[in-house]
mmCIF file of C-alpha atoms and ligand atoms in Angstrom:
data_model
loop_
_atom_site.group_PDB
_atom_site.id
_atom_site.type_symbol
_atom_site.label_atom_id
_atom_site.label_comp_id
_atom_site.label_asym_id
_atom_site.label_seq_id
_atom_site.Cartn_x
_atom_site.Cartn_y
_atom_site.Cartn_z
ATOM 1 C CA UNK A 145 31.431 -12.070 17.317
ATOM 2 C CA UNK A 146 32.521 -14.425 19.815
ATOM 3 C CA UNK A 147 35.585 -16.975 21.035
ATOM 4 C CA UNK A 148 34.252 -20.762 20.763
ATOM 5 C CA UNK A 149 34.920 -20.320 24.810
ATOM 6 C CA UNK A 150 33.112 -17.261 25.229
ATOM 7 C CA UNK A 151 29.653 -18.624 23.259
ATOM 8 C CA UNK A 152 29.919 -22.453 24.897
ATOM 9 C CA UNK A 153 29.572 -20.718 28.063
ATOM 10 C CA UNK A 154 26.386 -19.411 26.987
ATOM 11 C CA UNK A 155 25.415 -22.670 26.280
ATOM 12 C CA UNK A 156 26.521 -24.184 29.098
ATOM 13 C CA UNK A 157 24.124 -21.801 31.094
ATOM 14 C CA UNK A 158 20.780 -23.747 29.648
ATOM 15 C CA UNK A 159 19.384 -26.846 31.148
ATOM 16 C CA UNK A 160 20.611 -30.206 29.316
ATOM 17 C CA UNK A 161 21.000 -33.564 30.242
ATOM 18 C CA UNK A 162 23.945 -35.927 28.596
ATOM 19 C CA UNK A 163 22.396 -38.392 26.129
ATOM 20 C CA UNK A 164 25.227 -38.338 23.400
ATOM 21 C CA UNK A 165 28.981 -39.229 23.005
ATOM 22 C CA UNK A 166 30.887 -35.829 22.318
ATOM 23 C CA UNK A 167 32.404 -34.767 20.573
ATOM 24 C CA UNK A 168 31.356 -36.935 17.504
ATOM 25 C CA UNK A 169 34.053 -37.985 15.171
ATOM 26 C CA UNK A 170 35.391 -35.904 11.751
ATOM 27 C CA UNK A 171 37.505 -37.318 9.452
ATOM 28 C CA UNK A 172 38.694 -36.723 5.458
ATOM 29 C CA UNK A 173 37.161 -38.611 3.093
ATOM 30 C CA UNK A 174 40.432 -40.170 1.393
ATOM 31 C CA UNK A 175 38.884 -41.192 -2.237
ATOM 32 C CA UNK A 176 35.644 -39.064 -2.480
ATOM 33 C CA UNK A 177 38.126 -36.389 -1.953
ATOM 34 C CA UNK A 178 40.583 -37.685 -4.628
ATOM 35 C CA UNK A 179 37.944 -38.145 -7.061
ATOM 36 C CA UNK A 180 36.225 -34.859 -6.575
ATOM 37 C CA UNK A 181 39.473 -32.702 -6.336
ATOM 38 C CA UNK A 182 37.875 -30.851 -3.747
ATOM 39 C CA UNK A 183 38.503 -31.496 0.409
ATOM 40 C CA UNK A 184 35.743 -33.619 1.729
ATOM 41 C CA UNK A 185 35.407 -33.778 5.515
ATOM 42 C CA UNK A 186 32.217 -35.913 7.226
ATOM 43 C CA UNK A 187 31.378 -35.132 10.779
ATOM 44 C CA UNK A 188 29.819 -37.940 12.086
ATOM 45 C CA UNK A 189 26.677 -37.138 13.721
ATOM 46 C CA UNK A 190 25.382 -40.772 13.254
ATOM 47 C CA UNK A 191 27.926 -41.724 15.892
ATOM 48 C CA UNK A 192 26.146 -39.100 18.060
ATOM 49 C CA UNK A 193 25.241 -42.659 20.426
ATOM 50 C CA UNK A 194 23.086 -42.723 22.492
ATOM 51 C CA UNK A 195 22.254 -46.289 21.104
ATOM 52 C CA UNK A 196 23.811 -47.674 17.786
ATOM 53 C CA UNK A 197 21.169 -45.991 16.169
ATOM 54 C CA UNK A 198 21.588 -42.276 16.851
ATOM 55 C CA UNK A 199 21.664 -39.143 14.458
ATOM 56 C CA UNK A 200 21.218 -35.534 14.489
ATOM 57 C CA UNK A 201 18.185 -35.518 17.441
ATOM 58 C CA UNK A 202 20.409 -36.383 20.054
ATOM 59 C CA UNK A 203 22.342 -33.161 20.266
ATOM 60 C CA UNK A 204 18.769 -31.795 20.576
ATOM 61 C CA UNK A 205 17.536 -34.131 22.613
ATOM 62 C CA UNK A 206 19.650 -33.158 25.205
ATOM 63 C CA UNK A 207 18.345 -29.627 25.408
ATOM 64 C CA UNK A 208 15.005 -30.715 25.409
ATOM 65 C CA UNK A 209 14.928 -33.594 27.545
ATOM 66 C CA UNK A 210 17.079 -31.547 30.321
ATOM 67 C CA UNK A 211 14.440 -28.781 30.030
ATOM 68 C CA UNK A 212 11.731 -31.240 29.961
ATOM 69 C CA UNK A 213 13.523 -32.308 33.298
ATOM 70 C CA UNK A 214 13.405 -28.606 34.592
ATOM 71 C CA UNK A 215 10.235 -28.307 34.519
ATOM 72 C CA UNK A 216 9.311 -31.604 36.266
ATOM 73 C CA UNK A 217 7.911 -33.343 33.136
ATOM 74 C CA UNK A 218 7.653 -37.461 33.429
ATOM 75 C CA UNK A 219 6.091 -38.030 29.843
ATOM 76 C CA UNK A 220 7.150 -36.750 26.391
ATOM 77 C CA UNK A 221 5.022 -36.234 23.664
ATOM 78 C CA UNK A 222 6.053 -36.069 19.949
ATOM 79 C CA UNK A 223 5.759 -36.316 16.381
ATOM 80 C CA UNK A 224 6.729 -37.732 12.941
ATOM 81 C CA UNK A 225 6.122 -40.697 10.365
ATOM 82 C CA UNK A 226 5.536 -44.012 11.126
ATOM 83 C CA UNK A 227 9.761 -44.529 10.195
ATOM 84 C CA UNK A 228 10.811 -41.667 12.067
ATOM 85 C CA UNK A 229 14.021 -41.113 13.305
ATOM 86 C CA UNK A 230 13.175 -38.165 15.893
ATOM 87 C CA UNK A 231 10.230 -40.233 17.392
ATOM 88 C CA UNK A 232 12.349 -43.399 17.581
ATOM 89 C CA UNK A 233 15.560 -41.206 19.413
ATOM 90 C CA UNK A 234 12.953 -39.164 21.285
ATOM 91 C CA UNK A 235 11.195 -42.716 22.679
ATOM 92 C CA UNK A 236 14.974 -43.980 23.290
ATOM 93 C CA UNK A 237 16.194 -40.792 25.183
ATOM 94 C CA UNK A 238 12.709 -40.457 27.137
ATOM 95 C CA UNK A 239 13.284 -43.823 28.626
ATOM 96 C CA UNK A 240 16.957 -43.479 29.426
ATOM 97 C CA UNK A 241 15.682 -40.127 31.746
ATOM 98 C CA UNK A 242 12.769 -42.350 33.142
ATOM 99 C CA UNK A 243 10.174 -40.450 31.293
ATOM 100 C CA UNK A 244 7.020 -42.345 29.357
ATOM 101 C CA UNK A 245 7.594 -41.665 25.352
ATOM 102 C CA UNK A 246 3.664 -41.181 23.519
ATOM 103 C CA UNK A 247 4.587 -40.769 19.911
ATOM 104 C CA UNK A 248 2.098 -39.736 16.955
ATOM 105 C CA UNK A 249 2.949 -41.118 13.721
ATOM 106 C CA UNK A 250 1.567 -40.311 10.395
ATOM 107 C CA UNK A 251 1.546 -43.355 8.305
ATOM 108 C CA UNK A 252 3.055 -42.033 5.036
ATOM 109 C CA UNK A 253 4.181 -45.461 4.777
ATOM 110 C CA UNK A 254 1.333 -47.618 5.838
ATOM 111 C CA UNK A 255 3.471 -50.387 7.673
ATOM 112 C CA UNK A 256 2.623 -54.097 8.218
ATOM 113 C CA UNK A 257 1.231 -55.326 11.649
ATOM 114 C CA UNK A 258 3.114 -58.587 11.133
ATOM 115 C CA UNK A 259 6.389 -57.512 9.748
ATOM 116 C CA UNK A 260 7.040 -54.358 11.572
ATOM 117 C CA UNK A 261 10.513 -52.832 10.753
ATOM 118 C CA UNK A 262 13.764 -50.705 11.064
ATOM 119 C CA UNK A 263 12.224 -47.775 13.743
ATOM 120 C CA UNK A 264 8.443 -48.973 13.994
ATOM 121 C CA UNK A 265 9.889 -52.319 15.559
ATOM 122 C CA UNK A 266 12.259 -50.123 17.684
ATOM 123 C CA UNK A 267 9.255 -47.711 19.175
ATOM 124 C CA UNK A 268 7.655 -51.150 20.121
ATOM 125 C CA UNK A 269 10.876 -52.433 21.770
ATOM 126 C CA UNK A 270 10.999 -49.162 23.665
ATOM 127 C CA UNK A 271 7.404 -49.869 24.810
ATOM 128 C CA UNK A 272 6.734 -46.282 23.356
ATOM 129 C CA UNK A 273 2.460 -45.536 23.340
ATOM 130 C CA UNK A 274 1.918 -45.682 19.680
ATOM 131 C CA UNK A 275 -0.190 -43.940 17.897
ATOM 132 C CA UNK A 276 -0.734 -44.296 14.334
ATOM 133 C CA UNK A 277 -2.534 -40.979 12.424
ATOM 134 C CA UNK A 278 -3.834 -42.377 8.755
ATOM 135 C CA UNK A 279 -2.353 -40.090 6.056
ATOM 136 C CA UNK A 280 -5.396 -39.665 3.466
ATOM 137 C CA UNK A 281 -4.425 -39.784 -0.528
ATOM 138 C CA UNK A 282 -3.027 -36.344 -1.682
ATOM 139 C CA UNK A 283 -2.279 -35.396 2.232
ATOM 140 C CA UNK A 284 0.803 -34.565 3.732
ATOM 141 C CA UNK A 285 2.168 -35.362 7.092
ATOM 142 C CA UNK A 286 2.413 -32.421 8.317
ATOM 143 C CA UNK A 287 -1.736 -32.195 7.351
ATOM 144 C CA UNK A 288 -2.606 -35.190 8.904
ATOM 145 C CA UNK A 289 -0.995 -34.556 12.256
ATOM 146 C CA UNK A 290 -2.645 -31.425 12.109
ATOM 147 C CA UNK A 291 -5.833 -33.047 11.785
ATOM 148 C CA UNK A 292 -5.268 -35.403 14.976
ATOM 149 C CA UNK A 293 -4.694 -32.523 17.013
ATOM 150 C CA UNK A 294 -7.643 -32.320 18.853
ATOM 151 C CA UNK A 295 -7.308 -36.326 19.570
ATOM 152 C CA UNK A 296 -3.410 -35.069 20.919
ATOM 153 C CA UNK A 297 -4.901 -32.534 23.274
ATOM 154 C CA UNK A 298 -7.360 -34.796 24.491
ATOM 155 C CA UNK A 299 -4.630 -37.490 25.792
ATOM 156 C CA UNK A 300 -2.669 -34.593 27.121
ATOM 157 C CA UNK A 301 -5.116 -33.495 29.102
ATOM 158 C CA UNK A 302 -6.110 -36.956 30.403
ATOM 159 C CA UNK A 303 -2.330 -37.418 31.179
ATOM 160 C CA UNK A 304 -1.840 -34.416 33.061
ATOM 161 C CA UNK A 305 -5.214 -34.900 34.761
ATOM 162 C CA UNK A 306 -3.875 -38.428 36.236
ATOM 163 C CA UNK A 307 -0.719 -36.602 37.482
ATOM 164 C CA UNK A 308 1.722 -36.767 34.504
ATOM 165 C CA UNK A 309 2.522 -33.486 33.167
ATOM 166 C CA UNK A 310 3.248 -33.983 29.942
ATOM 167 C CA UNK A 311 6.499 -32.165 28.119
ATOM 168 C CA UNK A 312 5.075 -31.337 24.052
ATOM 169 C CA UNK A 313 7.750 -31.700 21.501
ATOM 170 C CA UNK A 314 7.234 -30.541 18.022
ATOM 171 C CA UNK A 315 8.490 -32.482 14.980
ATOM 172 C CA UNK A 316 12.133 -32.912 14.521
ATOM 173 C CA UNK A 317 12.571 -31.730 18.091
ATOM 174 C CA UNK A 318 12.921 -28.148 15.998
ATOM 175 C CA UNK A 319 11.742 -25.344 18.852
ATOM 176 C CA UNK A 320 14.182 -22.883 19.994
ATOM 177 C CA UNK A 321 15.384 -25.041 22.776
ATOM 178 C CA UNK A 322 16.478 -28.329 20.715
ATOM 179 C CA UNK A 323 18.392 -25.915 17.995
ATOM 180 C CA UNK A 324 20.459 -25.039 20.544
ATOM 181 C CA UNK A 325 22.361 -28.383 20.449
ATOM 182 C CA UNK A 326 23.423 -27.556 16.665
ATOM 183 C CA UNK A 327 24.876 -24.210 18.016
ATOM 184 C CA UNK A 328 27.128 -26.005 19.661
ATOM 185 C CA UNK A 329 27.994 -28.755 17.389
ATOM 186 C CA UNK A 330 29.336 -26.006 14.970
ATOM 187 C CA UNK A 331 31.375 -25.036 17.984
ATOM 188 C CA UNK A 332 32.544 -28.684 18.077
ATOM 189 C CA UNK A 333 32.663 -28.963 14.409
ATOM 190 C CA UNK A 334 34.867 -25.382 14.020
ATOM 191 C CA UNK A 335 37.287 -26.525 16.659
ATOM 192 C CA UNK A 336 37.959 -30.402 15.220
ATOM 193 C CA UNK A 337 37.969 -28.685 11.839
ATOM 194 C CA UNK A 338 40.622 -26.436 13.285
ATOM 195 C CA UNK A 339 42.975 -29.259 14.217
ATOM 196 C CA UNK A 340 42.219 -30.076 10.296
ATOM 197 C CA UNK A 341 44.241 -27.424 8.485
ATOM 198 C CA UNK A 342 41.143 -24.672 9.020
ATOM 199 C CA UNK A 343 37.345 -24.184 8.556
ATOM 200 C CA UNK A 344 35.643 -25.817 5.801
ATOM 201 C CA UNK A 345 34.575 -23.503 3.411
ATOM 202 C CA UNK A 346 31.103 -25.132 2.730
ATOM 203 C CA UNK A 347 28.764 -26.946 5.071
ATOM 204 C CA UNK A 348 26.205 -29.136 3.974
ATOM 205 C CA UNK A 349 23.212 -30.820 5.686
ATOM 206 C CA UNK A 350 19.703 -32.420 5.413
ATOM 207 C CA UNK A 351 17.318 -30.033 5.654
ATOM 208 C CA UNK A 352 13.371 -31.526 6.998
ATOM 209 C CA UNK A 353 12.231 -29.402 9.955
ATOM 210 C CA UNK A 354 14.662 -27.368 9.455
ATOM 211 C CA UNK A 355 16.519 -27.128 13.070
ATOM 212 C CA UNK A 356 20.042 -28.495 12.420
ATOM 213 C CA UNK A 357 20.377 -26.039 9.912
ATOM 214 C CA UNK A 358 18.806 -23.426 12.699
ATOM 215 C CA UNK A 359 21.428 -24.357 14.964
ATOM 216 C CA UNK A 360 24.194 -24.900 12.726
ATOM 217 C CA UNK A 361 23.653 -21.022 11.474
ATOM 218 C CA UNK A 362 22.767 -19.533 15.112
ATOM 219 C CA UNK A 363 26.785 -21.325 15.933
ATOM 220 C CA UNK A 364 27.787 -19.345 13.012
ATOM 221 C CA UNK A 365 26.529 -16.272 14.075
ATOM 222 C CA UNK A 366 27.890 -16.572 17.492
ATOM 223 C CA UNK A 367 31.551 -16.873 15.682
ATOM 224 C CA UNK A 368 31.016 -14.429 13.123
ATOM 225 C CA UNK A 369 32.394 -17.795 10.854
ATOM 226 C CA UNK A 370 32.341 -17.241 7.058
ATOM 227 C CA UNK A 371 31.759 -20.874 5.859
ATOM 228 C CA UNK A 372 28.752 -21.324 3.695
ATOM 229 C CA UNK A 373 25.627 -22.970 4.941
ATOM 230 C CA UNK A 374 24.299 -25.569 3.132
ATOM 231 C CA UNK A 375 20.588 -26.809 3.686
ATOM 232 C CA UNK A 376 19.326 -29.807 1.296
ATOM 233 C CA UNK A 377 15.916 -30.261 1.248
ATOM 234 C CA UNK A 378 14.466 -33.384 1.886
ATOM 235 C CA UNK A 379 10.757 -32.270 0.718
ATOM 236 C CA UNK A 380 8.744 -29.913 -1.053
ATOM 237 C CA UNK A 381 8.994 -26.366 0.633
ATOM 238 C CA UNK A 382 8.208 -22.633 -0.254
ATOM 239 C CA UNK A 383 11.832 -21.464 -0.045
ATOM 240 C CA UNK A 384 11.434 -17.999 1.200
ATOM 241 C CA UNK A 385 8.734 -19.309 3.662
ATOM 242 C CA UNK A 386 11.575 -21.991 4.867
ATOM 243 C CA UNK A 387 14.387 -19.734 5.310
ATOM 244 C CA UNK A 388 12.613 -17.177 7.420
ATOM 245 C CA UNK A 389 10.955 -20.093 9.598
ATOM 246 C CA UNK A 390 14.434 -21.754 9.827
ATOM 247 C CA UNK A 391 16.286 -17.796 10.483
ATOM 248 C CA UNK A 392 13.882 -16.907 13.056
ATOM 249 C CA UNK A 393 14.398 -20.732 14.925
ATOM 250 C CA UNK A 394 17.680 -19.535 15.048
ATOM 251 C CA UNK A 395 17.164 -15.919 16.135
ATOM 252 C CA UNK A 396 14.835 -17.365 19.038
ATOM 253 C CA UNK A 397 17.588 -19.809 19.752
ATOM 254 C CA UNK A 398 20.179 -17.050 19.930
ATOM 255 C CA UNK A 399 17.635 -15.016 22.435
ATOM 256 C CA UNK A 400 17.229 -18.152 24.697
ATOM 257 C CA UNK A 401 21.127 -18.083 24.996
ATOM 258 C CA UNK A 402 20.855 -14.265 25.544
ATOM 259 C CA UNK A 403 23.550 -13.438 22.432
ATOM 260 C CA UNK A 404 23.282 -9.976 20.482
ATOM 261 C CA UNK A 405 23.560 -11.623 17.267
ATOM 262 C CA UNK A 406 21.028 -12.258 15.115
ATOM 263 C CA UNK A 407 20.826 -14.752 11.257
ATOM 264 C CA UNK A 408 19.109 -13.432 8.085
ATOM 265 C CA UNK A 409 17.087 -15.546 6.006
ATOM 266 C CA UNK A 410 19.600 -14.628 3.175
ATOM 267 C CA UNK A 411 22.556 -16.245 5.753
ATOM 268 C CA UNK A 412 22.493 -19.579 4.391
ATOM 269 C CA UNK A 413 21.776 -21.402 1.034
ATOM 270 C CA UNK A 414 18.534 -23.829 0.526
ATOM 271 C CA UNK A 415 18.843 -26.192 -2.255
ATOM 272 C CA UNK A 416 15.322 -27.343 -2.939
ATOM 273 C CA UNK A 417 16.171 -29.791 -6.537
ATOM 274 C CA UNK A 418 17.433 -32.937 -4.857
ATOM 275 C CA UNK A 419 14.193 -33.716 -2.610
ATOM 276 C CA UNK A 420 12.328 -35.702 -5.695
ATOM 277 C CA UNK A 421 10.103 -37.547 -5.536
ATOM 278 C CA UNK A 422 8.639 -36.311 -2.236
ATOM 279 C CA UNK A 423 9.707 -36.267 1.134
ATOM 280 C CA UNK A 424 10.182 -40.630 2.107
ATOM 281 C CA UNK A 425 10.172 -41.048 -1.520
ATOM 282 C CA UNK A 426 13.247 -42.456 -2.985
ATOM 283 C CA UNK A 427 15.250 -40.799 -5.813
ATOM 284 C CA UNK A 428 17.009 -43.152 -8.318
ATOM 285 C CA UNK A 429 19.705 -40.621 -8.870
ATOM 286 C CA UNK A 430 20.161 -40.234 -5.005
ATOM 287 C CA UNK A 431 20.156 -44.353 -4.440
ATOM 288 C CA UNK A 432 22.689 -44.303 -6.770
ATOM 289 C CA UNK A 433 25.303 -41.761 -5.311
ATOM 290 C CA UNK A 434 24.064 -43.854 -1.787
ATOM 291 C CA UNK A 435 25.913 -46.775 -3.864
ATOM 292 C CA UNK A 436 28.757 -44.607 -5.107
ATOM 293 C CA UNK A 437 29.420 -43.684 -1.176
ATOM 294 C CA UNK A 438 29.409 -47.099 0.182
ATOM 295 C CA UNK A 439 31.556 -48.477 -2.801
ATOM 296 C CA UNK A 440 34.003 -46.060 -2.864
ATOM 297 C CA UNK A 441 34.157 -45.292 1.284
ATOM 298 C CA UNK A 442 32.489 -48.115 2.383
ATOM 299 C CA UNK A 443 30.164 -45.840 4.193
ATOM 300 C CA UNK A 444 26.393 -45.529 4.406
ATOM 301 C CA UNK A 445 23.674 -43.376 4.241
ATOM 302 C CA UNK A 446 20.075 -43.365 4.172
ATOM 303 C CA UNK A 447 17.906 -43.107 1.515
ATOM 304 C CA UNK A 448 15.577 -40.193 3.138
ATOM 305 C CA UNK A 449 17.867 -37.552 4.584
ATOM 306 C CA UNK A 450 21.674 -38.291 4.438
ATOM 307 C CA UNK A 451 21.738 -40.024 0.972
ATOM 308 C CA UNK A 452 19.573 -37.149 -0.702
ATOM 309 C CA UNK A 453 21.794 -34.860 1.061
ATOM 310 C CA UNK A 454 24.890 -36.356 0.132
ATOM 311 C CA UNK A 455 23.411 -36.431 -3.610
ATOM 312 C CA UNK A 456 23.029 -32.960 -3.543
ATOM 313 C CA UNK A 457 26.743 -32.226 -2.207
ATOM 314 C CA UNK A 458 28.307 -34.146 -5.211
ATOM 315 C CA UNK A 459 26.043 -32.781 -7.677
ATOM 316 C CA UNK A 460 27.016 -29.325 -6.554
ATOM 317 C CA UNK A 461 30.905 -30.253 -6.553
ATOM 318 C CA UNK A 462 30.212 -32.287 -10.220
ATOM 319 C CA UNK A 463 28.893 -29.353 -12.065
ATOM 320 C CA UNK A 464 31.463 -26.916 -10.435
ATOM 321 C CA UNK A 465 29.435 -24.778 -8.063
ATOM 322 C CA UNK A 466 31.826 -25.674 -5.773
ATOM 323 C CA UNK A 467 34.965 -24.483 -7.024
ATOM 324 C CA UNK A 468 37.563 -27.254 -6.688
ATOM 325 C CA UNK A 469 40.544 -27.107 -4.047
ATOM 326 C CA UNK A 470 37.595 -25.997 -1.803
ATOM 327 C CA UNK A 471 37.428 -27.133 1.697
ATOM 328 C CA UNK A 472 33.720 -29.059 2.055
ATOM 329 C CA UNK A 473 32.210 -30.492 5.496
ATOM 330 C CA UNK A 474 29.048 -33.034 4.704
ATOM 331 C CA UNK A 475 27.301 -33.626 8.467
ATOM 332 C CA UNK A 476 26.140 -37.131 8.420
ATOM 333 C CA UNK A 477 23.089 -36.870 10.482
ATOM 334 C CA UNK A 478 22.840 -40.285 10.443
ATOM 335 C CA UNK A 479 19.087 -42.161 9.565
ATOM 336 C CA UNK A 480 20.458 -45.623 8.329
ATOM 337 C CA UNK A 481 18.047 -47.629 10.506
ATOM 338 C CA UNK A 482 16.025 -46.194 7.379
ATOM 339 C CA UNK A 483 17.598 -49.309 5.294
ATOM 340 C CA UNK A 484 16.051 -52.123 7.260
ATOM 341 C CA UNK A 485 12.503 -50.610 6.090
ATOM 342 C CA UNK A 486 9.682 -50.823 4.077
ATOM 343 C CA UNK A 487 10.452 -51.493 0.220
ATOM 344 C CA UNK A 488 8.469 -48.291 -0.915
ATOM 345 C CA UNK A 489 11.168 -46.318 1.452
ATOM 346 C CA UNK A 490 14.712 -47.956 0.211
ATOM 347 C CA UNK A 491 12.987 -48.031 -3.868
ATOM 348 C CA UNK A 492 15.826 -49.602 -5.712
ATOM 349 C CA UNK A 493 18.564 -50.399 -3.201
ATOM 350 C CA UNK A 494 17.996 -53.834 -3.238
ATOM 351 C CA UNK A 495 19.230 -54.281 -6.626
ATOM 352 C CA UNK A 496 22.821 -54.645 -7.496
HETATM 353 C C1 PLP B 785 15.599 -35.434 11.284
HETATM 354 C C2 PLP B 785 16.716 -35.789 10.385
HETATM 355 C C3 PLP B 785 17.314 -34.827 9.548
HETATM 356 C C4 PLP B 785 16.786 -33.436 9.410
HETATM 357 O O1 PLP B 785 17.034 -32.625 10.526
HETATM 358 P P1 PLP B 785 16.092 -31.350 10.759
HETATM 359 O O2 PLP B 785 16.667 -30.734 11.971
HETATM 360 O O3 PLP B 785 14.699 -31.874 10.951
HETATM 361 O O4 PLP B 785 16.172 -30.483 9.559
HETATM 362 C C5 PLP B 785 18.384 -35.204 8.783
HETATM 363 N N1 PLP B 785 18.849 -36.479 8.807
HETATM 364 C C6 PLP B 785 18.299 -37.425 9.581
HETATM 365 C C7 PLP B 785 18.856 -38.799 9.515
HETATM 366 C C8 PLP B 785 17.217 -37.121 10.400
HETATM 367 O O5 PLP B 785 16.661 -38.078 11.152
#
C-alpha cells in the first residue's frame, strides 16, 4: 500500500509523452443522482483532448507513444474496426509526435466508399494508411485480424526494410505499457474524488480489451483502495478467461512500474448481461437509457461502449445491487464520434 505521491512517482519513472489535458474533469450528476437516490459522480475521460474527439486511449497513448519514442520508432501500427476509436486516437496522436499511423481495420461494419463517416472519415483526414480486413459471416474481429496477420508482418517487414522501424500496438492500445495510463488516472480520479466528500464506493467502466479496467485495478492495488471495480462488457467473453487476461495486464503493468503488489482475477467485478446484441451491435434497452442521460443531463454517450456501460450502471442501481446512499463513479470513456456513424451502429437513435 502506497501514498498517491509515493506510486505517481513510479509512474513518473516510465517513458511518456503529453498528448492529453490532465487532469480530466469530475463532477456530480445533479438529477441522475436525485432520481437514483444514490451519489453519481462522472469523470470525464471524453474530455481527455487531445482533439475534440478524445476518450479513454489517450491516457494510454501517452505511454505508448513516449515508449514508441524511446525506442526510436517513426511509424505506428495498430488495430480495430473500421469505427474504431483506438485506431482513430492512435492515427491522431501518431501524427501529433511526427510518426506515420498504418491502421488495420476489420470491417464489422462494411462502410460506404462514398459516404464515409464519424472515425473512417477522420483516419482519412489524418492521412492514416488504411487498411480494410473483410470480416467473413459468423467471424469475429478479433478472427479476422488474426487471419491478416501474415499480410501485417509482411508490411512490417517492408517498412522496417526501407528504414522505418515500425512500433506494433495491439488492439485497444491494451499491453502492459498503455495500462499504465489508467493506473494513474485512478490516482487522479482518488484525489478529485477526495476534494468530493471521499472515494466512491463503486467504479464503473466499459470493458472491450479490457485495459482501462487493467489499469484502473493495478491504481487500486498501488493504494490498497477499497472501492469496487466495475467492468461492463461490451461483447461476448468467457468471464473467467477475461478476468485473468485483464488481472495479469495489470500484474505486468504493476512489474513494469516495479511495485510489490499484485491484482487477483477475483479483484474486480465483470458484468457480462448488458453487451447484447454483440459487440457494435446496438441494444434497444441501452439506446434508451443513452436517451434517458441526454434528457435528463443533457449529456451523451455512445451507443458501443459508454451508453452500454452507462445501461449497465443504472440497471445495477434500479434493481438495488447498489445499495442506495452509495457513493458511484461512472468513467465516461468517451466514443461519441460513434453517433455520426453508420445506421446499423446507432440502431434506433434516430427516432424520437
Ligand atoms: C476502447 C474504448 C473502451 C474500452 O476500453 P478498453 O481499455 O479497450 O477496455 C471504452 N469506451 C470507449 C469509448 C472506447 O473507445
Amino acid at each position: 500500500m502506497e501514498s498517491i505521491g509515493q506510486a505517481r512517482q513510479r509512474l513518473r519513472c516510465l517513458p511518456r509523452t503529453e498528448l492529453g489535458f490532465y487532469p480530466t474533469p469530475l463532477h456530480r450528476l445533479e438529477r441522475v443522482s436525485e432520481v437514483c437516490d444514490v451519489e453519481v459522480y462522472m469523470k470525464r475521460e471524453d474530455f481527455s483532448g487531445m482533439t475534440l474527439f478524445g476518450g479513454n486511449k489517450i491516457r494510454k497513448l501517452e505511454y505508448l507513444l513516449g515508449q514508441a519514442r524511446a525506442d526510436g520508432c517513426d511509424t505506428v501500427v495498430t488495430y480495430g474496426a473500421t469505427q474504431s476509436n483506438h485506431a482513430m486516437e492512435t492515427a491522431a496522436a501518431a501524427r501529433r509526435c511526427g510518426m506515420t499511423p498504418v491502421l488495420y481495420l476489420a470491417a464489422l461494419v462494411e462502410p460506404s466508399p462514398e459516404d464515409l463517416r464519424a472515425n473512417l472519415l477522420l483516419d482519412t483526414i489524418l492521412g492514416a494508411e488504411v487498411h480494410l480486413v473483410p470480416v467473413e459471416p459468423g467471424q469475429t474481429m478479433d478472427e479476422a485480424l488474426e487471419r491478416a496477420r501474415p499480410e501485417v508482418l509482411a508490411r512490417i517487414a517492408e517498412l522496417e526494410a526501407a528504414g522505418h522501424p515500425v512500433c506494433d500496438l495491439p488492439g485497444g492500445g491494451s499491453n502492459e505499457v498503455g495500462v499504465c495510463g489508467f493506473a494513474d488516472a485512478f490516482l487522479e480520479t482518488m484525489e478529485q474524488m477526495e476534494h468530493l466528500g471521499g472515494a466512491p464506493d463503486y467504479l464503473f467502466t466499459a470493458a472491450g480489451t479490457g485495459g482501462t479496467l487493467a489499469g484502473l485495478a493495478a491504481g487500486q492495488a498501488l493504494l490498497g483502495s477499497g472501492v469496487k471495480l466495475v467492468g461492463v462488457q461490451v461483447s461476448p467473453k468467457d468471464r473467467a478467461a477475461y478476468a485473468r487476461e485483464i488481472a495479469g495486464l495489470a500484474n505486468r503493468a504493476l512489474g513494469r512500474m516495479g511495485a510489490p503488489e499484485t491484482v487477483r482475477p477475483d479483484g474486480f467485478t465483470l458484468l457480462g448481461d448488458y453487451y447484447a446484441p454483440g459487440y457494435e451491435k446496438p441494444s434497444p434497452a441501452a439506446n434508451q437509457d443513452i436517451r434517458w442521460l441526454a434528457r435528463t443531463e443533457g449529456l451523451f454517450a455512445d451507443p458501443v461502449y459508454s451508453g452500454k456501460c452507462f445501461h449497465g450502471m443504472i440497471e445495477e442501481i434500479r434493481g438495488g445491487r447498489v445499495p442506495s446512499g452509495s457513493r458511484v463513479l461512472f468513467l465516461h470513456t468517451g466514443g461519441a464520434v460513434a453517433l455520426f456513424s453508420e445506421p446499423e451502429i446507432i440502431g434506433d437513435l434516430n427516432r424520437p
